[in-house]
Tab-separated table of C-alpha atoms and ligand atoms in Angstrom:
chain	number	residue	atom	x	y	z
Y	1	UNK	CA	-10.173	-32.831	-54.163
Y	2	UNK	CA	-12.741	-32.426	-50.944
Y	3	UNK	CA	-15.086	-34.776	-52.245
Y	4	UNK	CA	-12.123	-37.626	-52.118
Y	5	UNK	CA	-11.501	-37.328	-48.525
Y	6	UNK	CA	-13.031	-40.117	-46.439
Y	7	UNK	CA	-15.199	-39.488	-43.528
Y	8	UNK	CA	-12.111	-40.856	-41.528
Y	9	UNK	CA	-9.857	-38.383	-43.343
Y	10	UNK	CA	-12.081	-35.371	-42.633
Y	11	UNK	CA	-12.072	-36.546	-38.472
Y	12	UNK	CA	-8.299	-36.658	-38.590
Y	13	UNK	CA	-7.609	-33.527	-40.189
Y	14	UNK	CA	-9.987	-31.504	-37.804
Y	15	UNK	CA	-8.394	-33.226	-34.790
Y	16	UNK	CA	-4.754	-32.297	-35.632
Y	17	UNK	CA	-6.185	-28.330	-36.016
Y	18	UNK	CA	-7.912	-28.937	-32.862
Y	19	UNK	CA	-4.835	-30.035	-31.265
Y	20	UNK	CA	-2.748	-27.588	-32.826
Y	21	UNK	CA	-5.102	-24.438	-31.275
Y	22	UNK	CA	-5.138	-25.805	-28.526
Y	23	UNK	CA	-1.636	-26.403	-27.596
Y	24	UNK	CA	-0.507	-22.956	-29.242
Y	25	UNK	CA	-2.938	-21.158	-27.164
Y	26	UNK	CA	-1.365	-22.998	-24.044
Y	27	UNK	CA	1.880	-22.152	-25.328
Y	28	UNK	CA	0.793	-18.446	-26.018
Y	29	UNK	CA	-1.045	-17.950	-22.879
Y	30	UNK	CA	2.009	-19.417	-20.545
Y	31	UNK	CA	3.993	-16.937	-22.590
Y	32	UNK	CA	2.190	-14.097	-21.993
Y	33	UNK	CA	2.096	-14.673	-18.534
Y	34	UNK	CA	2.654	-11.328	-15.901
Y	35	UNK	CA	6.477	-12.106	-14.812
Y	36	UNK	CA	6.780	-8.924	-12.611
Y	37	UNK	CA	4.878	-8.043	-9.667
Y	38	UNK	CA	3.461	-4.695	-11.198
Y	39	UNK	CA	2.319	-6.048	-14.224
Y	40	UNK	CA	0.884	-9.736	-12.580
Y	41	UNK	CA	-1.134	-7.048	-10.330
Y	42	UNK	CA	-2.137	-5.008	-13.236
Y	43	UNK	CA	-3.670	-8.204	-14.737
Y	44	UNK	CA	-5.862	-8.294	-11.552
Y	45	UNK	CA	-6.509	-4.913	-11.804
Y	46	UNK	CA	-4.298	-3.940	-8.956
Y	47	UNK	CA	-1.558	-1.825	-7.975
Y	48	UNK	CA	1.530	-3.340	-6.428
Y	49	UNK	CA	4.032	-0.864	-5.049
Y	50	UNK	CA	6.788	-0.285	-2.146
Y	51	UNK	CA	8.105	2.374	0.313
Y	52	UNK	CA	11.104	4.142	-1.147
Y	53	UNK	CA	13.430	6.339	0.354
Y	54	UNK	CA	15.475	8.991	-1.408
Y	55	UNK	CA	18.595	7.669	0.762
Y	56	UNK	CA	18.980	4.384	-1.547
Y	57	UNK	CA	18.391	6.334	-4.770
Y	58	UNK	CA	22.419	6.190	-5.757
Y	59	UNK	CA	22.219	2.424	-5.410
Y	60	UNK	CA	21.559	1.426	-9.278
Y	61	UNK	CA	20.094	-1.987	-8.220
Y	62	UNK	CA	17.557	-0.069	-6.014
Y	63	UNK	CA	16.082	1.938	-8.580
Y	64	UNK	CA	16.740	-1.210	-11.250
Y	65	UNK	CA	14.595	-3.697	-9.025
Y	66	UNK	CA	11.665	-0.730	-8.191
Y	67	UNK	CA	11.222	-0.024	-11.934
Y	68	UNK	CA	11.518	-3.430	-13.230
Y	69	UNK	CA	8.795	-4.790	-10.503
Y	70	UNK	CA	6.419	-2.001	-8.779
Y	71	UNK	CA	3.890	-0.264	-10.166
Y	72	UNK	CA	3.613	2.138	-7.079
Y	73	UNK	CA	5.580	4.011	-4.581
Y	74	UNK	CA	4.883	5.331	-1.574
Y	75	UNK	CA	7.758	7.969	0.356
Y	76	UNK	CA	8.913	6.257	3.520
Y	77	UNK	CA	9.723	9.505	5.099
Y	78	UNK	CA	9.866	12.151	2.599
Y	79	UNK	CA	6.109	13.673	2.716
Y	80	UNK	CA	5.949	13.294	6.641
Y	81	UNK	CA	5.282	16.635	8.745
Y	82	UNK	CA	9.109	16.724	9.711
Y	83	UNK	CA	10.158	16.453	6.093
Y	84	UNK	CA	7.657	18.661	4.234
Y	85	UNK	CA	7.048	21.772	7.046
Y	86	UNK	CA	10.067	21.813	9.369
Y	87	UNK	CA	9.704	25.326	10.701
Y	88	UNK	CA	6.057	26.553	10.645
Y	89	UNK	CA	5.021	28.056	7.181
Y	90	UNK	CA	8.112	26.811	5.564
Y	91	UNK	CA	7.403	23.895	3.370
Y	92	UNK	CA	10.470	21.761	1.383
Y	93	UNK	CA	9.264	19.332	-0.763
Y	94	UNK	CA	12.868	18.478	-2.834
Y	95	UNK	CA	12.893	14.808	-1.401
Y	96	UNK	CA	9.520	14.184	-1.987
Y	97	UNK	CA	9.258	15.715	-5.482
Y	98	UNK	CA	12.513	13.378	-6.489
Y	99	UNK	CA	10.424	10.466	-5.641
Y	100	UNK	CA	7.240	12.312	-7.268
Y	101	UNK	CA	8.766	12.944	-10.447
Y	102	UNK	CA	10.841	9.283	-10.504
Y	103	UNK	CA	7.240	7.884	-10.162
Y	104	UNK	CA	5.549	9.666	-12.783
Y	105	UNK	CA	8.405	9.099	-15.272
Y	106	UNK	CA	7.780	5.384	-14.918
Y	107	UNK	CA	4.330	5.361	-14.698
Y	108	UNK	CA	4.053	4.599	-11.099
Y	109	UNK	CA	0.996	5.143	-8.945
Y	110	UNK	CA	2.020	7.196	-5.890
Y	111	UNK	CA	0.356	6.841	-2.249
Y	112	UNK	CA	1.018	9.934	-0.025
Y	113	UNK	CA	2.425	9.299	3.614
Y	114	UNK	CA	1.413	10.797	5.809
Y	115	UNK	CA	-0.538	14.516	6.297
Y	116	UNK	CA	-1.144	14.065	9.912
Y	117	UNK	CA	0.388	11.750	12.187
Y	118	UNK	CA	1.823	11.517	16.035
Y	119	UNK	CA	5.451	10.643	14.915
Y	120	UNK	CA	8.272	12.541	13.251
Y	121	UNK	CA	6.472	15.854	14.110
Y	122	UNK	CA	8.773	18.789	14.075
Y	123	UNK	CA	9.290	20.647	17.445
Y	124	UNK	CA	7.432	23.509	16.496
Y	125	UNK	CA	4.103	21.841	16.629
Y	126	UNK	CA	4.401	19.727	19.921
Y	127	UNK	CA	4.794	22.789	21.552
Y	128	UNK	CA	1.692	24.715	20.270
Y	129	UNK	CA	-0.483	25.376	23.521
Y	130	UNK	CA	-3.854	26.197	21.882
Y	131	UNK	CA	-6.077	23.850	20.663
Y	132	UNK	CA	-7.204	26.566	17.976
Y	133	UNK	CA	-3.646	27.286	16.880
Y	134	UNK	CA	-2.992	23.868	16.528
Y	135	UNK	CA	-5.938	23.116	14.497
Y	136	UNK	CA	-5.148	26.161	12.345
Y	137	UNK	CA	-1.865	24.384	11.826
Y	138	UNK	CA	-2.965	20.906	11.335
Y	139	UNK	CA	-5.270	22.813	8.198
Y	140	UNK	CA	-2.736	24.965	6.695
Y	141	UNK	CA	0.095	22.116	6.639
Y	142	UNK	CA	-2.665	19.765	5.123
Y	143	UNK	CA	-3.593	22.925	2.507
Y	144	UNK	CA	0.380	23.175	2.163
Y	145	UNK	CA	1.303	19.563	1.136
Y	146	UNK	CA	-1.979	18.100	-0.380
Y	147	UNK	CA	-1.544	21.268	-2.210
Y	148	UNK	CA	1.671	20.929	-3.655
Y	149	UNK	CA	1.149	17.295	-4.670
Y	150	UNK	CA	-2.306	18.052	-5.999
Y	151	UNK	CA	-3.396	15.751	-9.136
Y	152	UNK	CA	-0.638	13.514	-8.511
Y	153	UNK	CA	-1.500	11.493	-5.406
Y	154	UNK	CA	-3.999	8.463	-6.080
Y	155	UNK	CA	-4.606	7.848	-2.333
Y	156	UNK	CA	-3.300	10.387	0.515
Y	157	UNK	CA	-2.820	8.245	4.266
Y	158	UNK	CA	-4.370	11.397	5.622
Y	159	UNK	CA	-4.360	10.393	8.982
Y	160	UNK	CA	-2.449	7.441	10.423
Y	161	UNK	CA	-2.554	5.405	13.677
Y	162	UNK	CA	-5.168	7.386	15.668
Y	163	UNK	CA	-6.103	4.479	17.845
Y	164	UNK	CA	-5.058	2.535	20.298
Y	165	UNK	CA	-5.203	-1.404	20.291
Y	166	UNK	CA	-8.346	-1.599	22.464
Y	167	UNK	CA	-9.995	0.816	20.171
Y	168	UNK	CA	-9.983	3.989	22.303
Y	169	UNK	CA	-8.120	6.836	20.457
Y	170	UNK	CA	-4.614	7.424	21.013
Y	171	UNK	CA	-3.692	10.074	23.203
Y	172	UNK	CA	-1.792	12.238	20.668
Y	173	UNK	CA	-1.333	16.383	20.689
Y	174	UNK	CA	-4.111	16.260	18.092
Y	175	UNK	CA	-6.304	14.282	19.947
Y	176	UNK	CA	-5.495	15.808	23.277
Y	177	UNK	CA	-5.573	19.710	22.402
Y	178	UNK	CA	-8.434	19.295	19.363
Y	179	UNK	CA	-10.275	16.602	20.426
Y	180	UNK	CA	-12.163	13.499	18.355
Y	181	UNK	CA	-13.138	15.906	15.772
Y	182	UNK	CA	-9.451	16.460	14.398
Y	183	UNK	CA	-9.715	13.338	12.060
Y	184	UNK	CA	-12.751	14.206	10.018
Y	185	UNK	CA	-11.049	17.977	10.216
Y	186	UNK	CA	-8.491	16.923	8.319
Y	187	UNK	CA	-9.850	14.883	5.684
Y	188	UNK	CA	-12.087	17.860	5.007
Y	189	UNK	CA	-8.823	20.056	4.515
Y	190	UNK	CA	-7.587	17.163	2.475
Y	191	UNK	CA	-10.608	16.876	-0.152
Y	192	UNK	CA	-10.471	20.706	-0.420
Y	193	UNK	CA	-7.004	20.353	-0.787
Y	194	UNK	CA	-6.763	17.961	-3.364
Y	195	UNK	CA	-10.564	17.192	-5.047
Y	196	UNK	CA	-9.113	14.304	-7.360
Y	197	UNK	CA	-6.804	12.240	-4.607
Y	198	UNK	CA	-8.747	8.922	-2.474
Y	199	UNK	CA	-8.652	9.977	1.061
Y	200	UNK	CA	-7.477	7.111	3.420
Y	201	UNK	CA	-7.328	6.416	7.256
Y	202	UNK	CA	-3.958	4.229	7.796
Y	203	UNK	CA	-3.049	2.055	10.919
Y	204	UNK	CA	-1.326	-1.020	11.620
Y	205	UNK	CA	-2.450	-4.540	13.611
Y	206	UNK	CA	-5.722	-3.834	11.805
Y	207	UNK	CA	-5.744	-6.409	9.103
Y	208	UNK	CA	-8.098	-8.900	11.479
Y	209	UNK	CA	-10.979	-8.367	13.159
Y	210	UNK	CA	-10.245	-6.901	16.505
Y	211	UNK	CA	-11.031	-4.419	18.974
Y	212	UNK	CA	-8.883	-1.845	16.774
Y	213	UNK	CA	-10.076	-2.792	13.535
Y	214	UNK	CA	-13.328	-2.277	14.875
Y	215	UNK	CA	-13.316	0.789	16.391
Y	216	UNK	CA	-11.936	1.847	12.829
Y	217	UNK	CA	-14.723	0.464	10.991
Y	218	UNK	CA	-17.340	2.580	13.246
Y	219	UNK	CA	-15.547	5.317	12.322
Y	220	UNK	CA	-15.937	5.189	8.780
Y	221	UNK	CA	-19.629	3.928	8.948
Y	222	UNK	CA	-19.947	7.508	10.776
Y	223	UNK	CA	-18.386	9.240	7.969
Y	224	UNK	CA	-20.034	7.920	5.645
Y	225	UNK	CA	-23.261	8.382	7.620
Y	226	UNK	CA	-22.628	12.194	7.925
Y	227	UNK	CA	-20.931	13.025	4.613
Y	228	UNK	CA	-17.668	13.308	5.809
Y	229	UNK	CA	-15.131	12.911	2.789
Y	230	UNK	CA	-13.390	9.242	2.930
Y	231	UNK	CA	-12.541	7.278	0.303
Y	232	UNK	CA	-10.187	4.273	1.384
Y	233	UNK	CA	-8.881	2.723	4.798
Y	234	UNK	CA	-5.009	1.617	4.796
Y	235	UNK	CA	-4.084	-1.689	6.857
Y	236	UNK	CA	-0.381	-1.324	7.404
Y	237	UNK	CA	-0.048	-5.241	7.861
Y	238	UNK	CA	3.203	-5.383	9.355
Y	239	UNK	CA	3.164	-9.319	9.849
Y	240	UNK	CA	4.361	-11.465	12.851
Y	241	UNK	CA	5.977	-14.606	11.514
Y	242	UNK	CA	2.911	-17.040	10.478
Y	243	UNK	CA	0.345	-14.800	12.086
Y	244	UNK	CA	-1.933	-13.848	9.316
Y	245	UNK	CA	-5.299	-13.728	10.677
Y	246	UNK	CA	-7.571	-16.086	9.239
Y	247	UNK	CA	-10.507	-13.419	9.352
Y	248	UNK	CA	-8.190	-10.949	7.034
Y	249	UNK	CA	-10.759	-11.452	4.046
Y	250	UNK	CA	-13.778	-11.273	5.670
Y	251	UNK	CA	-12.316	-8.045	7.914
Y	252	UNK	CA	-11.170	-6.346	4.243
Y	253	UNK	CA	-14.940	-6.953	2.813
Y	254	UNK	CA	-16.712	-5.453	5.664
Y	255	UNK	CA	-14.863	-2.257	5.450
Y	256	UNK	CA	-15.377	-2.692	1.688
Y	257	UNK	CA	-19.067	-3.142	2.194
Y	258	UNK	CA	-18.812	0.567	3.942
Y	259	UNK	CA	-17.989	1.547	0.101
Y	260	UNK	CA	-14.461	2.290	0.668
Y	261	UNK	CA	-11.628	0.969	-1.032
Y	262	UNK	CA	-9.210	-1.058	0.999
Y	263	UNK	CA	-5.011	-0.854	0.542
Y	264	UNK	CA	-2.710	-3.142	2.137
Y	265	UNK	CA	-0.232	-0.089	2.646
Y	266	UNK	CA	2.705	-1.249	4.882
Y	267	UNK	CA	3.229	-4.887	3.894
Y	268	UNK	CA	6.040	-6.845	5.814
Y	269	UNK	CA	7.177	-10.021	7.682
Y	270	UNK	CA	9.408	-10.242	10.265
Y	271	UNK	CA	10.839	-13.674	9.954
Y	272	UNK	CA	14.526	-14.454	10.239
Y	273	UNK	CA	16.798	-15.916	7.591
Y	274	UNK	CA	16.521	-19.472	8.248
Y	275	UNK	CA	15.146	-21.716	5.718
Y	276	UNK	CA	11.686	-22.667	7.296
Y	277	UNK	CA	10.956	-18.990	8.306
Y	278	UNK	CA	11.490	-18.100	4.620
Y	279	UNK	CA	9.112	-20.739	3.361
Y	280	UNK	CA	6.525	-19.390	6.320
Y	281	UNK	CA	7.193	-16.034	5.203
Y	282	UNK	CA	5.945	-17.056	1.715
Y	283	UNK	CA	2.797	-18.882	2.942
Y	284	UNK	CA	2.365	-15.532	4.862
Y	285	UNK	CA	2.674	-13.218	2.111
Y	286	UNK	CA	0.570	-15.636	-0.192
Y	287	UNK	CA	-2.450	-15.480	1.662
Y	288	UNK	CA	-2.174	-11.293	1.899
Y	289	UNK	CA	-2.465	-11.431	-1.413
Y	290	UNK	CA	-5.141	-14.002	-1.550
Y	291	UNK	CA	-7.089	-11.984	0.881
Y	292	UNK	CA	-6.974	-8.899	-1.111
Y	293	UNK	CA	-7.673	-10.469	-4.542
Y	294	UNK	CA	-10.892	-12.209	-3.038
Y	295	UNK	CA	-11.723	-7.858	-2.391
Y	296	UNK	CA	-12.814	-6.340	-5.526
Y	297	UNK	CA	-12.347	-2.834	-3.735
Y	298	UNK	CA	-8.938	-3.967	-2.404
Y	299	UNK	CA	-6.583	-1.903	-4.927
Y	300	UNK	CA	-3.632	-1.353	-3.673
Y	301	UNK	CA	-0.637	-3.705	-2.190
Y	302	UNK	CA	2.744	-2.077	-0.963
Y	303	UNK	CA	5.027	-3.612	0.722
Y	304	UNK	CA	7.392	-1.401	3.070
Y	305	UNK	CA	10.427	-1.510	1.390
Y	306	UNK	CA	11.971	-3.215	-1.409
Y	307	UNK	CA	15.044	-5.248	-0.034
Y	308	UNK	CA	15.792	-6.944	3.255
Y	309	UNK	CA	18.583	-4.844	4.012
Y	310	UNK	CA	16.787	-1.380	3.867
Y	311	UNK	CA	13.857	-2.700	5.783
Y	312	UNK	CA	12.888	-0.354	8.834
Y	313	UNK	CA	12.948	-3.670	11.158
Y	314	UNK	CA	16.733	-4.318	9.948
Y	315	UNK	CA	17.942	-6.295	7.563
Y	316	UNK	CA	17.838	-9.568	9.855
Y	317	UNK	CA	14.143	-9.572	10.065
Y	318	UNK	CA	14.026	-10.627	6.269
Y	319	UNK	CA	10.792	-9.152	6.006
Y	320	UNK	CA	10.541	-8.192	2.405
Y	321	UNK	CA	10.472	-9.767	-1.277
Y	322	UNK	CA	14.260	-9.209	-2.009
Y	323	UNK	CA	17.536	-9.857	-0.233
Y	324	UNK	CA	20.028	-7.852	0.611
Y	325	UNK	CA	21.449	-8.625	-2.766
Y	326	UNK	CA	18.226	-7.887	-4.578
Y	327	UNK	CA	17.774	-11.885	-5.420
Y	328	UNK	CA	14.362	-12.576	-5.280
Y	329	UNK	CA	13.219	-14.546	-2.099
Y	330	UNK	CA	10.392	-17.883	-1.815
Y	331	UNK	CA	7.975	-15.060	-0.501
Y	332	UNK	CA	8.576	-12.872	-3.985
Y	333	UNK	CA	7.579	-16.419	-6.027
Y	334	UNK	CA	4.665	-17.252	-3.992
Y	335	UNK	CA	3.300	-13.390	-4.558
Y	336	UNK	CA	3.861	-13.742	-8.027
Y	337	UNK	CA	2.121	-16.948	-8.470
Y	338	UNK	CA	-0.990	-15.617	-6.180
Y	339	UNK	CA	-1.118	-12.630	-8.719
Y	340	UNK	CA	-1.509	-14.811	-11.424
Y	341	UNK	CA	2.323	-14.447	-13.083
Y	342	UNK	CA	4.501	-17.028	-13.646
H	401	G3I	O1	16.565	12.465	8.662
H	401	G3I	C1	17.261	12.039	10.053
H	401	G3I	C2	18.731	12.312	10.037
H	401	G3I	O2	18.754	13.531	9.672
H	401	G3I	C3	19.380	11.535	11.000
H	401	G3I	O3	20.784	12.105	9.984
H	401	G3I	C4	19.349	10.112	11.001
H	401	G3I	C5	20.178	9.504	12.170
H	401	G3I	O4	19.426	9.853	13.571
H	401	G3I	O5	17.839	9.761	11.513
H	401	G3I	C6	17.099	10.298	10.335
H	401	G3I	O6	15.476	10.185	10.497
H	401	G3I	C7	14.976	8.959	10.820
H	401	G3I	C8	14.043	8.886	9.889
H	401	G3I	O7	13.343	7.440	9.780
H	401	G3I	C9	14.370	9.104	8.448
H	401	G3I	O8	15.353	8.248	7.994
H	401	G3I	C10	14.427	8.376	11.868
H	401	G3I	O9	15.760	8.550	12.758
H	401	G3I	C11	13.843	7.041	11.794
H	401	G3I	O10	13.628	6.750	13.357
H	401	G3I	C12	12.912	7.261	10.845
H	401	G3I	O11	12.037	5.605	11.059
H	401	G3I	C13	11.115	6.070	10.230
H	401	G3I	C14	10.068	5.464	11.569
H	401	G3I	O12	8.609	4.847	10.160
H	401	G3I	C15	9.930	6.621	12.137
H	401	G3I	O13	8.937	6.106	12.858
H	401	G3I	C16	11.247	4.431	9.301
H	401	G3I	O14	12.190	5.108	8.109
H	401	G3I	C17	9.958	4.323	8.515
H	401	G3I	O15	10.199	3.211	7.516
H	401	G3I	C18	8.831	4.116	9.480
H	401	G3I	O16	7.391	3.838	9.107
H	401	G3I	C19	6.548	3.958	9.498
H	401	G3I	C20	5.607	4.427	8.980
H	401	G3I	O17	5.620	5.753	8.410
H	401	G3I	C21	4.236	4.638	9.452
H	401	G3I	N1	3.818	3.264	9.762
H	401	G3I	C22	4.798	2.462	10.663
H	401	G3I	C23	6.149	2.360	10.201
H	401	G3I	C24	7.149	1.720	10.648
H	401	G3I	O18	7.415	2.569	11.644
C-alpha cells in the first residue's frame, strides 16, 4: 500500500499529522491551564494564601472561596499574644486550632502570625517592669505558642514591625526594656521551639528600597554573619493605590541574595470602588506578582483577607481580590493571569 503513495501524498499526510498534533497540544495545554489562584501559584512553585478570621467561618461563601482559591492561610488575629496567652502562663489556642485544622484538612500551608509584636499585647505584658522578667516572659511565650503548633507551621512571623520608617528601632516595650538583642533572642527561642518552621522577620512599607527596608536588610545580613537563625523576610505590602515601587523586584532580590526566602505576607491595595481605581488596582497586584515570580526565593504571596467586606481597611477600601459578594474583581483576573493561569 505504501509504495503506491506519491511523494506529494506523503507530504500531505505528514502535514496533516503535524497540524493535528499542534492543535491538540494547544487545546489540552489551554484546557489544563490553572484556573485558581492556588493551583496557578503551585504551577510556579509558590503558595497563594489569605489571612483568615474564625469570625467569618460561619459564612459558607467565605470558606468555599478560601478552599477553592487559596493554598495557604495566615490567622488574622488568632495566634497573636492577646489571643494565645491572655494571662501569664495560661495559653488558649481554640480559635487558632480551628484555623490550623481547617488548613491541614484542605492541604493548605500555614503562616504563623505573630510571636513578638508591640500591638495586641495583653495588659500583663505591658505591666512587666524588669528587663529579665520581660525576656523570660517573651521566651516562655514563644516556647508555648511555637511549641503548641510545632511541625504544623511553614513560616513563622517571629518578630513583627520592629523598625521605624527612618530605619531606627521602634521604641516598643521589648526594645526599651530588653534592647536590640530582643529580636535575635526571639529567633533563637523560635528555632528551639520548632526547628522545622522557617523563621521570618515581618514588616510594612519595606517592599521598596528605603531607609526602613535597608535597616532590615542590614539586620538580616548581620544575623546571617553571626549564625542567628533566620530563614525568611516577610514584606507586608499594604499598598497605596498606584504606588508599587519600581525597585520592588530588586529589593526582594537583594534579600534573597542574603540566603533567605522572601514572602509577600499581607498584600492589599487601598483603592475605592470606582472603576478607574479597580483597573489601577489590577495593575498594582499584577506588578507585585510579577516582582515575586522574578525572584526564585519569593515562595509565598498572601493577601490580607479574602473579601473586601471583611478587610481591616473597611469595605470601602475595596482592597482585596473578591468584592463584598465574593465576585472576582479585575485584580483577581490580573493576578491569575500573572501567575500563568487562565
Ligand atoms: O477581640 C476583640 C473583641 O473581643 C471585641 O469585642 C472587638 C470590638 O472591640 O475587638 C476585638 O479585637 C479586635 C481584633 O482585631 C480582633 O478582631 C481589635 O479591636 C482590632 O483592633 C483588631 O484589628 C486587627 C489589627 O491587626 C490590630 O492591629 C485586624 O483585624 C488585623 O487585620 C490587623 O492585622 C495587622 C497585622 O497583624 C500586622 N500588620 C498590619 C495588619 C493591619 O493592621
